[in-house]
CSV table of N, CA and C and ligand atoms in Angstrom, one decimal:
chain,number,residue,atom,x,y,z
A,1,VAL,N,44.2,133.5,144.5
A,1,VAL,CA,44.7,134.4,143.5
A,1,VAL,C,44.0,134.2,142.2
A,2,MET,N,44.0,135.3,141.4
A,2,MET,CA,43.3,135.2,140.1
A,2,MET,C,44.0,134.2,139.2
A,3,ALA,N,43.2,133.4,138.5
A,3,ALA,CA,43.7,132.6,137.5
A,3,ALA,C,43.5,133.2,136.1
A,4,THR,N,44.5,133.0,135.3
A,4,THR,CA,44.4,133.4,133.9
A,4,THR,C,44.5,132.2,133.0
A,5,PHE,N,43.5,131.9,132.2
A,5,PHE,CA,43.5,130.7,131.4
A,5,PHE,C,43.8,131.1,129.9
A,6,GLU,N,44.7,130.5,129.3
A,6,GLU,CA,44.9,130.8,127.9
A,6,GLU,C,45.5,129.5,127.3
A,7,GLY,N,45.2,129.3,126.0
A,7,GLY,CA,45.7,128.1,125.3
A,7,GLY,C,47.1,128.4,124.7
A,8,ARG,N,47.9,127.4,124.6
A,8,ARG,CA,49.2,127.5,124.0
A,8,ARG,C,49.2,126.8,122.6
A,9,PHE,N,50.1,127.2,121.8
A,9,PHE,CA,50.2,126.6,120.5
A,9,PHE,C,51.3,125.5,120.4
A,10,THR,N,51.8,125.2,121.6
A,10,THR,CA,53.0,124.3,121.6
A,10,THR,C,52.6,123.1,122.5
A,11,ASP,N,51.3,122.8,122.6
A,11,ASP,CA,50.8,121.8,123.5
A,11,ASP,C,50.4,120.5,122.7
A,12,ALA,N,51.1,120.2,121.6
A,12,ALA,CA,50.7,119.2,120.7
A,12,ALA,C,50.8,117.8,121.3
A,13,GLN,N,51.7,117.6,122.2
A,13,GLN,CA,51.9,116.3,122.8
A,13,GLN,C,50.6,115.7,123.3
A,14,GLY,N,50.3,114.5,122.8
A,14,GLY,CA,49.1,113.8,123.3
A,14,GLY,C,47.8,114.3,122.8
A,15,LEU,N,47.8,115.4,122.0
A,15,LEU,CA,46.6,115.9,121.4
A,15,LEU,C,46.1,115.1,120.2
A,16,ARG,N,44.8,114.7,120.2
A,16,ARG,CA,44.3,114.0,119.1
A,16,ARG,C,43.3,114.9,118.4
A,17,ILE,N,43.4,115.0,117.1
A,17,ILE,CA,42.6,116.0,116.3
A,17,ILE,C,41.9,115.2,115.2
A,18,ALA,N,40.6,115.5,115.0
A,18,ALA,CA,39.9,115.0,113.8
A,18,ALA,C,39.6,116.2,112.9
A,19,VAL,N,39.8,116.0,111.6
A,19,VAL,CA,39.4,117.1,110.7
A,19,VAL,C,38.3,116.5,109.8
A,20,VAL,N,37.2,117.3,109.7
A,20,VAL,CA,36.1,116.9,108.8
A,20,VAL,C,36.0,117.8,107.7
A,21,VAL,N,36.1,117.3,106.5
A,21,VAL,CA,36.2,118.2,105.3
A,21,VAL,C,35.1,117.9,104.3
A,22,ALA,N,34.5,119.0,103.8
A,22,ALA,CA,33.4,118.8,102.8
A,22,ALA,C,34.0,118.7,101.4
A,23,ARG,N,33.5,117.8,100.6
A,23,ARG,CA,33.9,117.6,99.2
A,23,ARG,C,33.4,118.7,98.3
A,24,PHE,N,32.2,119.2,98.7
A,24,PHE,CA,31.6,120.3,97.8
A,24,PHE,C,32.6,121.4,97.7
A,25,ASN,N,32.8,121.9,96.5
A,25,ASN,CA,33.9,123.0,96.2
A,25,ASN,C,35.2,122.5,96.7
A,26,ASP,N,35.6,121.3,96.3
A,26,ASP,CA,36.8,120.7,96.8
A,26,ASP,C,38.1,121.3,96.2
A,27,LEU,N,37.9,122.1,95.2
A,27,LEU,CA,39.0,122.9,94.7
A,27,LEU,C,39.5,123.8,95.9
A,28,VAL,N,38.5,124.3,96.7
A,28,VAL,CA,38.8,125.2,97.8
A,28,VAL,C,39.1,124.4,99.1
A,29,THR,N,38.3,123.4,99.3
A,29,THR,CA,38.4,122.7,100.6
A,29,THR,C,39.7,121.8,100.7
A,30,ALA,N,40.1,121.3,99.6
A,30,ALA,CA,41.4,120.5,99.6
A,30,ALA,C,42.6,121.5,99.9
A,31,LYS,N,42.5,122.7,99.4
A,31,LYS,CA,43.5,123.7,99.8
A,31,LYS,C,43.5,124.1,101.2
A,32,LEU,N,42.3,124.2,101.8
A,32,LEU,CA,42.1,124.5,103.2
A,32,LEU,C,42.8,123.4,104.0
A,33,LEU,N,42.5,122.1,103.6
A,33,LEU,CA,43.0,121.0,104.3
A,33,LEU,C,44.5,121.0,104.2
A,34,SER,N,45.1,121.3,103.1
A,34,SER,CA,46.6,121.2,103.0
A,34,SER,C,47.2,122.3,103.9
A,35,GLY,N,46.6,123.5,103.9
A,35,GLY,CA,47.1,124.6,104.8
A,35,GLY,C,47.0,124.2,106.2
A,36,CYS,N,45.9,123.6,106.6
A,36,CYS,CA,45.6,123.2,108.0
A,36,CYS,C,46.6,122.1,108.4
A,37,LEU,N,46.8,121.1,107.6
A,37,LEU,CA,47.8,120.0,107.9
A,37,LEU,C,49.2,120.6,108.0
A,38,ASP,N,49.6,121.5,107.1
A,38,ASP,CA,50.9,122.1,107.1
A,38,ASP,C,51.1,122.8,108.5
A,39,CYS,N,50.1,123.6,108.9
A,39,CYS,CA,50.3,124.3,110.2
A,39,CYS,C,50.3,123.3,111.4
A,40,LEU,N,49.5,122.3,111.4
A,40,LEU,CA,49.5,121.3,112.5
A,40,LEU,C,50.8,120.6,112.6
A,41,GLY,N,51.3,120.2,111.4
A,41,GLY,CA,52.6,119.5,111.4
A,41,GLY,C,53.8,120.4,111.9
A,42,ARG,N,53.7,121.7,111.6
A,42,ARG,CA,54.8,122.6,112.1
A,42,ARG,C,54.6,123.0,113.5
A,43,HIS,N,53.6,122.5,114.1
A,43,HIS,CA,53.4,122.8,115.6
A,43,HIS,C,53.4,121.5,116.4
A,44,GLY,N,54.0,120.4,115.7
A,44,GLY,CA,54.3,119.2,116.5
A,44,GLY,C,53.3,118.1,116.4
A,45,ILE,N,52.2,118.3,115.6
A,45,ILE,CA,51.3,117.2,115.4
A,45,ILE,C,51.8,116.3,114.3
A,46,ASP,N,51.8,115.0,114.6
A,46,ASP,CA,52.2,114.0,113.6
A,46,ASP,C,51.1,113.9,112.5
A,47,THR,N,51.5,114.4,111.3
A,47,THR,CA,50.5,114.4,110.2
A,47,THR,C,50.9,113.3,109.2
A,48,SER,N,51.7,112.3,109.6
A,48,SER,CA,52.1,111.3,108.6
A,48,SER,C,51.0,110.3,108.5
A,49,ALA,N,51.1,109.4,107.5
A,49,ALA,CA,50.0,108.4,107.3
A,49,ALA,C,49.9,107.4,108.4
A,50,GLU,N,51.0,107.3,109.2
A,50,GLU,CA,51.0,106.4,110.4
A,50,GLU,C,50.5,107.1,111.6
A,51,SER,N,50.1,108.4,111.5
A,51,SER,CA,49.8,109.2,112.7
A,51,SER,C,48.6,108.6,113.5
A,52,SER,N,48.8,108.6,114.9
A,52,SER,CA,47.7,108.2,115.8
A,52,SER,C,47.1,109.5,116.4
A,53,GLN,N,47.6,110.6,115.9
A,53,GLN,CA,47.1,111.9,116.5
A,53,GLN,C,46.1,112.6,115.6
A,54,LEU,N,46.0,112.1,114.4
A,54,LEU,CA,45.2,112.9,113.4
A,54,LEU,C,44.4,111.9,112.5
A,55,ASP,N,43.1,112.2,112.4
A,55,ASP,CA,42.3,111.5,111.4
A,55,ASP,C,41.5,112.5,110.6
A,56,VAL,N,41.2,112.1,109.3
A,56,VAL,CA,40.5,113.0,108.4
A,56,VAL,C,39.3,112.3,107.9
A,57,ALA,N,38.1,113.0,108.0
A,57,ALA,CA,36.8,112.4,107.5
A,57,ALA,C,36.3,113.3,106.4
A,58,TRP,N,35.9,112.7,105.3
A,58,TRP,CA,35.3,113.5,104.2
A,58,TRP,C,33.8,113.4,104.2
A,59,VAL,N,33.1,114.5,104.0
A,59,VAL,CA,31.6,114.5,103.9
A,59,VAL,C,31.2,115.1,102.6
A,60,PRO,N,30.0,114.8,102.1
A,60,PRO,CA,29.6,115.4,100.8
A,60,PRO,C,29.6,116.9,100.8
A,61,GLY,N,29.0,117.6,101.8
A,61,GLY,CA,29.0,119.0,101.8
A,61,GLY,C,28.9,119.6,103.2
A,62,SER,N,29.0,120.9,103.3
A,62,SER,CA,29.0,121.6,104.6
A,62,SER,C,27.8,121.2,105.5
A,63,PHE,N,26.7,121.0,104.8
A,63,PHE,CA,25.5,120.6,105.6
A,63,PHE,C,25.7,119.4,106.4
A,64,GLU,N,26.6,118.5,106.0
A,64,GLU,CA,26.9,117.2,106.7
A,64,GLU,C,28.0,117.4,107.8
A,65,LEU,N,28.6,118.5,107.9
A,65,LEU,CA,29.7,118.7,108.9
A,65,LEU,C,29.2,118.4,110.3
A,66,PRO,N,28.0,119.0,110.7
A,66,PRO,CA,27.7,118.8,112.1
A,66,PRO,C,27.5,117.3,112.5
A,67,LEU,N,26.8,116.5,111.7
A,67,LEU,CA,26.5,115.2,112.1
A,67,LEU,C,27.8,114.4,112.3
A,68,VAL,N,28.7,114.5,111.3
A,68,VAL,CA,29.9,113.7,111.4
A,68,VAL,C,30.8,114.2,112.5
A,69,SER,N,30.9,115.5,112.7
A,69,SER,CA,31.6,116.1,113.8
A,69,SER,C,31.1,115.6,115.2
A,70,GLN,N,29.8,115.5,115.2
A,70,GLN,CA,29.1,115.0,116.5
A,70,GLN,C,29.6,113.6,116.8
A,71,GLN,N,29.6,112.7,115.8
A,71,GLN,CA,29.9,111.3,116.1
A,71,GLN,C,31.4,111.2,116.5
A,72,LEU,N,32.3,112.0,115.8
A,72,LEU,CA,33.7,112.0,116.2
A,72,LEU,C,33.9,112.6,117.6
A,73,ALA,N,33.2,113.7,117.9
A,73,ALA,CA,33.4,114.3,119.2
A,73,ALA,C,32.9,113.4,120.3
A,74,ARG,N,31.8,112.7,120.0
A,74,ARG,CA,31.2,111.8,121.0
A,74,ARG,C,32.1,110.5,121.3
A,75,SER,N,32.9,110.2,120.3
A,75,SER,CA,33.8,109.0,120.4
A,75,SER,C,34.7,109.1,121.6
A,76,GLY,N,35.0,110.3,122.0
A,76,GLY,CA,35.9,110.5,123.1
A,76,GLY,C,37.4,110.3,122.7
A,77,ARG,N,37.6,110.1,121.4
A,77,ARG,CA,39.0,109.9,120.9
A,77,ARG,C,39.7,111.2,120.6
A,78,TYR,N,39.0,112.3,120.4
A,78,TYR,CA,39.6,113.5,120.0
A,78,TYR,C,39.4,114.7,121.0
A,79,GLN,N,40.4,115.5,121.2
A,79,GLN,CA,40.2,116.7,122.0
A,79,GLN,C,39.7,117.9,121.3
A,80,VAL,N,39.9,117.8,119.9
A,80,VAL,CA,39.4,118.9,119.1
A,80,VAL,C,39.0,118.4,117.7
A,81,VAL,N,37.9,119.0,117.2
A,81,VAL,CA,37.5,118.6,115.8
A,81,VAL,C,37.6,119.9,115.0
A,82,ILE,N,38.1,119.8,113.8
A,82,ILE,CA,38.2,121.0,112.9
A,82,ILE,C,37.2,120.7,111.7
A,83,THR,N,36.3,121.6,111.4
A,83,THR,CA,35.5,121.4,110.2
A,83,THR,C,36.0,122.3,109.1
A,84,LEU,N,36.0,121.8,107.9
A,84,LEU,CA,36.4,122.6,106.7
A,84,LEU,C,35.4,122.5,105.6
A,85,GLY,N,34.9,123.7,105.1
A,85,GLY,CA,34.0,123.7,104.1
A,85,GLY,C,34.1,125.0,103.3
A,86,ALA,N,33.4,125.1,102.2
A,86,ALA,CA,33.3,126.3,101.4
A,86,ALA,C,31.9,126.5,100.9
A,87,VAL,N,31.2,127.5,101.3
A,87,VAL,CA,29.9,127.7,100.8
A,87,VAL,C,29.9,129.0,100.0
A,88,ILE,N,29.6,129.0,98.7
A,88,ILE,CA,29.7,130.1,97.8
A,88,ILE,C,28.3,130.5,97.4
A,89,ARG,N,28.1,131.8,97.6
A,89,ARG,CA,26.7,132.3,97.4
A,89,ARG,C,26.2,132.1,95.9
A,90,GLY,N,27.0,132.6,95.0
A,90,GLY,CA,26.5,132.7,93.6
A,90,GLY,C,25.2,133.4,93.6
A,91,ASP,N,24.2,132.8,93.1
A,91,ASP,CA,22.9,133.4,93.1
A,91,ASP,C,21.8,132.6,93.9
A,92,THR,N,22.3,131.6,94.6
A,92,THR,CA,21.3,130.7,95.1
A,92,THR,C,20.9,131.0,96.6
A,93,PRO,N,19.6,131.0,96.8
A,93,PRO,CA,19.1,131.2,98.2
A,93,PRO,C,19.5,130.0,99.1
A,94,HIS,N,19.8,128.8,98.5
A,94,HIS,CA,20.2,127.6,99.1
A,94,HIS,C,21.4,127.9,100.1
A,95,PHE,N,22.2,128.9,99.7
A,95,PHE,CA,23.4,129.3,100.4
A,95,PHE,C,23.1,129.6,101.9
A,96,ASP,N,22.0,130.4,102.1
A,96,ASP,CA,21.7,130.7,103.5
A,96,ASP,C,21.3,129.5,104.3
A,97,VAL,N,20.6,128.6,103.7
A,97,VAL,CA,20.2,127.4,104.4
A,97,VAL,C,21.4,126.5,104.8
A,98,VAL,N,22.3,126.3,103.9
A,98,VAL,CA,23.5,125.5,104.1
A,98,VAL,C,24.3,126.2,105.2
A,99,VAL,N,24.6,127.5,105.1
A,99,VAL,CA,25.4,128.2,106.0
A,99,VAL,C,24.8,128.2,107.4
A,100,ALA,N,23.5,128.4,107.5
A,100,ALA,CA,22.8,128.4,108.8
A,100,ALA,C,22.8,127.1,109.5
A,101,GLU,N,22.6,126.0,108.7
A,101,GLU,CA,22.6,124.7,109.3
A,101,GLU,C,24.0,124.3,109.7
A,102,ALA,N,25.0,124.6,108.9
A,102,ALA,CA,26.4,124.2,109.3
A,102,ALA,C,26.8,125.0,110.5
A,103,SER,N,26.6,126.3,110.5
A,103,SER,CA,27.1,127.1,111.7
A,103,SER,C,26.3,126.8,113.0
A,104,LYS,N,25.0,126.7,112.9
A,104,LYS,CA,24.2,126.3,114.1
A,104,LYS,C,24.6,124.9,114.6
A,105,GLY,N,24.6,124.0,113.6
A,105,GLY,CA,24.9,122.6,113.9
A,105,GLY,C,26.3,122.4,114.6
A,106,ILE,N,27.3,123.1,114.0
A,106,ILE,CA,28.6,123.0,114.6
A,106,ILE,C,28.7,123.6,116.0
A,107,ALA,N,28.1,124.7,116.2
A,107,ALA,CA,28.0,125.3,117.5
A,107,ALA,C,27.4,124.4,118.5
A,108,THR,N,26.3,123.8,118.1
A,108,THR,CA,25.5,122.9,119.0
A,108,THR,C,26.3,121.7,119.4
A,109,VAL,N,27.0,121.1,118.4
A,109,VAL,CA,27.8,119.9,118.7
A,109,VAL,C,28.9,120.3,119.7
A,110,SER,N,29.5,121.4,119.4
A,110,SER,CA,30.6,121.8,120.3
A,110,SER,C,30.1,122.0,121.7
A,111,ARG,N,29.0,122.7,121.9
A,111,ARG,CA,28.6,122.9,123.3
A,111,ARG,C,28.0,121.6,123.9
A,112,GLU,N,27.3,120.8,123.2
A,112,GLU,CA,26.7,119.6,123.8
A,112,GLU,C,27.7,118.5,124.1
A,113,THR,N,28.8,118.5,123.3
A,113,THR,CA,29.8,117.5,123.6
A,113,THR,C,30.9,118.0,124.5
A,114,GLY,N,31.1,119.3,124.6
A,114,GLY,CA,32.2,119.9,125.4
A,114,GLY,C,33.5,119.8,124.6
A,115,VAL,N,33.5,119.3,123.4
A,115,VAL,CA,34.7,119.2,122.6
A,115,VAL,C,34.7,120.4,121.6
A,116,PRO,N,35.8,121.2,121.6
A,116,PRO,CA,35.9,122.4,120.7
A,116,PRO,C,35.7,121.9,119.3
A,117,VAL,N,34.8,122.5,118.6
A,117,VAL,CA,34.7,122.2,117.1
A,117,VAL,C,34.9,123.5,116.4
A,118,ILE,N,36.0,123.5,115.6
A,118,ILE,CA,36.4,124.8,115.0
A,118,ILE,C,35.6,125.0,113.7
A,119,PHE,N,35.1,126.2,113.6
A,119,PHE,CA,34.2,126.5,112.4
A,119,PHE,C,35.1,127.0,111.3
A,120,GLY,N,35.5,126.1,110.4
A,120,GLY,CA,36.3,126.4,109.3
A,120,GLY,C,35.6,126.4,108.0
A,121,VAL,N,34.4,127.0,108.0
A,121,VAL,CA,33.6,127.1,106.8
A,121,VAL,C,33.7,128.5,106.2
A,122,LEU,N,34.3,128.5,105.0
A,122,LEU,CA,34.4,129.8,104.3
A,122,LEU,C,33.0,130.1,103.7
A,123,THR,N,32.6,131.4,103.9
A,123,THR,CA,31.3,131.8,103.2
A,123,THR,C,31.6,133.0,102.4
A,124,THR,N,31.5,132.9,101.1
A,124,THR,CA,31.9,134.0,100.2
A,124,THR,C,30.8,134.2,99.1
A,125,ASP,N,30.9,135.3,98.5
A,125,ASP,CA,30.0,135.6,97.3
A,125,ASP,C,30.5,134.9,96.1
A,126,THR,N,31.8,134.8,95.9
A,126,THR,CA,32.3,134.2,94.7
A,126,THR,C,33.4,133.2,94.9
A,127,MET,N,33.6,132.3,93.9
A,127,MET,CA,34.7,131.4,93.9
A,127,MET,C,36.0,132.1,94.1
A,128,GLN,N,36.2,133.2,93.4
A,128,GLN,CA,37.4,134.0,93.5
A,128,GLN,C,37.8,134.3,94.9
A,129,GLN,N,36.8,134.8,95.6
A,129,GLN,CA,37.0,135.2,97.1
A,129,GLN,C,37.3,134.0,97.9
A,130,ALA,N,36.7,132.9,97.6
A,130,ALA,CA,37.0,131.6,98.4
A,130,ALA,C,38.4,131.2,98.1
A,131,LEU,N,38.8,131.2,96.8
A,131,LEU,CA,40.2,130.8,96.5
A,131,LEU,C,41.2,131.7,97.1
A,132,GLU,N,40.9,133.0,97.2
A,132,GLU,CA,41.8,134.0,97.8
A,132,GLU,C,42.1,133.6,99.3
A,133,ARG,N,41.1,133.1,100.0
A,133,ARG,CA,41.2,132.7,101.4
A,133,ARG,C,41.7,131.3,101.6
A,134,ALA,N,41.9,130.6,100.5
A,134,ALA,CA,42.3,129.2,100.5
A,134,ALA,C,43.7,129.0,99.8
A,135,GLY,N,44.4,130.1,99.7
A,135,GLY,CA,45.8,129.9,99.2
A,135,GLY,C,46.2,130.9,98.2
A,136,ILE,N,45.3,131.6,97.4
A,136,ILE,CA,45.8,132.5,96.4
A,136,ILE,C,46.4,133.7,97.2
A,137,LYS,N,45.7,134.2,98.2
A,137,LYS,CA,46.4,135.2,99.1
A,137,LYS,C,46.8,134.5,100.4
A,138,SER,N,45.9,134.5,101.4
A,138,SER,CA,46.2,133.7,102.6
A,138,SER,C,45.6,132.3,102.5
A,139,ASN,N,45.9,131.5,103.4
A,139,ASN,CA,45.2,130.2,103.5
A,139,ASN,C,44.6,130.1,104.9
A,140,LEU,N,43.3,130.2,105.0
A,140,LEU,CA,42.6,130.2,106.3
A,140,LEU,C,42.7,128.9,107.0
A,141,GLY,N,43.1,127.8,106.2
A,141,GLY,CA,43.3,126.5,106.8
A,141,GLY,C,44.3,126.6,107.9
A,142,TRP,N,45.3,127.4,107.7
A,142,TRP,CA,46.4,127.7,108.7
A,142,TRP,C,45.8,128.3,110.0
A,143,SER,N,44.9,129.2,109.8
A,143,SER,CA,44.3,129.9,111.0
A,143,SER,C,43.4,128.9,111.8
A,144,TYR,N,42.7,128.1,111.0
A,144,TYR,CA,41.8,127.1,111.7
A,144,TYR,C,42.6,126.1,112.5
A,145,ALA,N,43.8,125.7,112.0
A,145,ALA,CA,44.7,124.8,112.7
A,145,ALA,C,45.2,125.5,114.0
A,146,LEU,N,45.6,126.8,113.9
A,146,LEU,CA,46.0,127.5,115.1
A,146,LEU,C,44.9,127.6,116.2
A,147,GLN,N,43.7,127.9,115.7
A,147,GLN,CA,42.6,128.0,116.6
A,147,GLN,C,42.3,126.6,117.3
A,148,ALA,N,42.5,125.6,116.5
A,148,ALA,CA,42.3,124.2,117.1
A,148,ALA,C,43.3,123.9,118.2
A,149,LEU,N,44.6,124.3,117.9
A,149,LEU,CA,45.6,124.1,118.9
A,149,LEU,C,45.4,124.9,120.1
A,150,GLU,N,45.0,126.1,119.9
A,150,GLU,CA,44.7,127.0,121.1
A,150,GLU,C,43.5,126.5,121.9
A,151,MET,N,42.5,126.0,121.3
A,151,MET,CA,41.3,125.6,122.0
A,151,MET,C,41.5,124.2,122.7
A,152,GLY,N,42.3,123.3,122.0
A,152,GLY,CA,42.6,122.1,122.7
A,152,GLY,C,43.4,122.3,123.9
A,153,SER,N,44.3,123.2,123.9
A,153,SER,CA,45.2,123.5,125.0
A,153,SER,C,44.4,124.3,126.1
A,154,LEU,N,43.5,125.2,125.7
A,154,LEU,CA,42.8,126.0,126.7
A,154,LEU,C,41.8,125.1,127.5
A,155,VAL,N,41.1,124.2,126.7
A,155,VAL,CA,40.1,123.4,127.4
A,155,VAL,C,40.8,122.4,128.4
A,156,LYS,N,42.0,122.0,128.1
A,156,LYS,CA,42.8,121.2,129.0
A,156,LYS,C,43.2,122.0,130.2
A,157,ALA,N,43.4,123.3,130.1
A,157,ALA,CA,43.9,124.1,131.2
A,157,ALA,C,42.8,124.5,132.1
A,158,LEU,N,41.5,124.6,131.6
A,158,LEU,CA,40.4,125.0,132.4
A,158,LEU,C,40.0,124.0,133.5
A,159,PRO,N,39.4,124.4,134.5
A,159,PRO,CA,38.9,123.5,135.5
A,159,PRO,C,37.9,122.5,134.9
A,160,ALA,N,37.9,121.3,135.3
A,160,ALA,CA,37.0,120.3,134.7
A,160,ALA,C,35.6,120.7,134.9
A,161,ALA,N,34.8,120.4,133.8
A,161,ALA,CA,33.4,120.8,133.8
A,161,ALA,C,32.5,120.0,134.8
B,1,INI,N1,27.7,122.5,100.2
B,1,INI,C1,28.8,123.2,100.4
B,1,INI,O1,29.7,122.8,101.2
B,1,INI,N2,29.0,124.4,99.8
B,1,INI,C2,28.1,124.9,98.9
B,1,INI,O2,28.3,126.0,98.3
B,1,INI,C3,26.9,124.2,98.7
B,1,INI,N3,25.9,124.7,97.8
B,1,INI,O3,26.1,125.8,97.2
B,1,INI,O4,24.8,124.1,97.6
B,1,INI,C4,26.7,122.9,99.3
B,1,INI,N4,25.6,122.2,99.1
B,1,INI,C5,25.5,120.8,99.5
B,1,INI,C6,25.1,120.5,100.9
B,1,INI,O5,26.1,120.9,101.8
B,1,INI,C7,24.7,119.1,101.2
B,1,INI,O6,25.9,118.3,100.9
B,1,INI,C8,23.6,118.5,100.3
B,1,INI,O7,22.5,119.4,100.3
B,1,INI,C9,23.2,117.1,100.7
B,1,INI,O8,22.7,117.2,102.1
């Protein structure tokens, strides 16, 4: 019979999650982190200081997200890694370099390790737009947490690779 695979949002039991957060634009990324942790906590993940389900690593900027995600994914300790960053265009061509490396790097880490790595990097033209997505209007940290729960659950449900 046909199988249908889908992740659940209520599969927190036994799930270990690493969150990797960029300090660059931390006005934005700290808000993404608090939205993300709020959502994880409300879906049954222990987010207390004593938690054995959740660890948080800080990196200087979004460019560093892939390397640190790779080491955490390879550790075998986590079923999902969430990256959080904010890259704001302003007028700098540097934007494209940082965004390209972060996105390609995160995709590569995810495929090469088999551990879902959630791409939680906001890419906006202005700080105002970034803040709107980090709590002034919605908080995308919440969405990234849901995507992590879904992917952790889905990968568990799929046939072993
Ligand atoms: N890092 C970001 O996360 N966001 C940015 O907007 C940004 N800009 O604009 O430069 C940024 N740069 C730092 C970069 O990620 C590295 O930390 C740095 O180049 C050291 O490798």
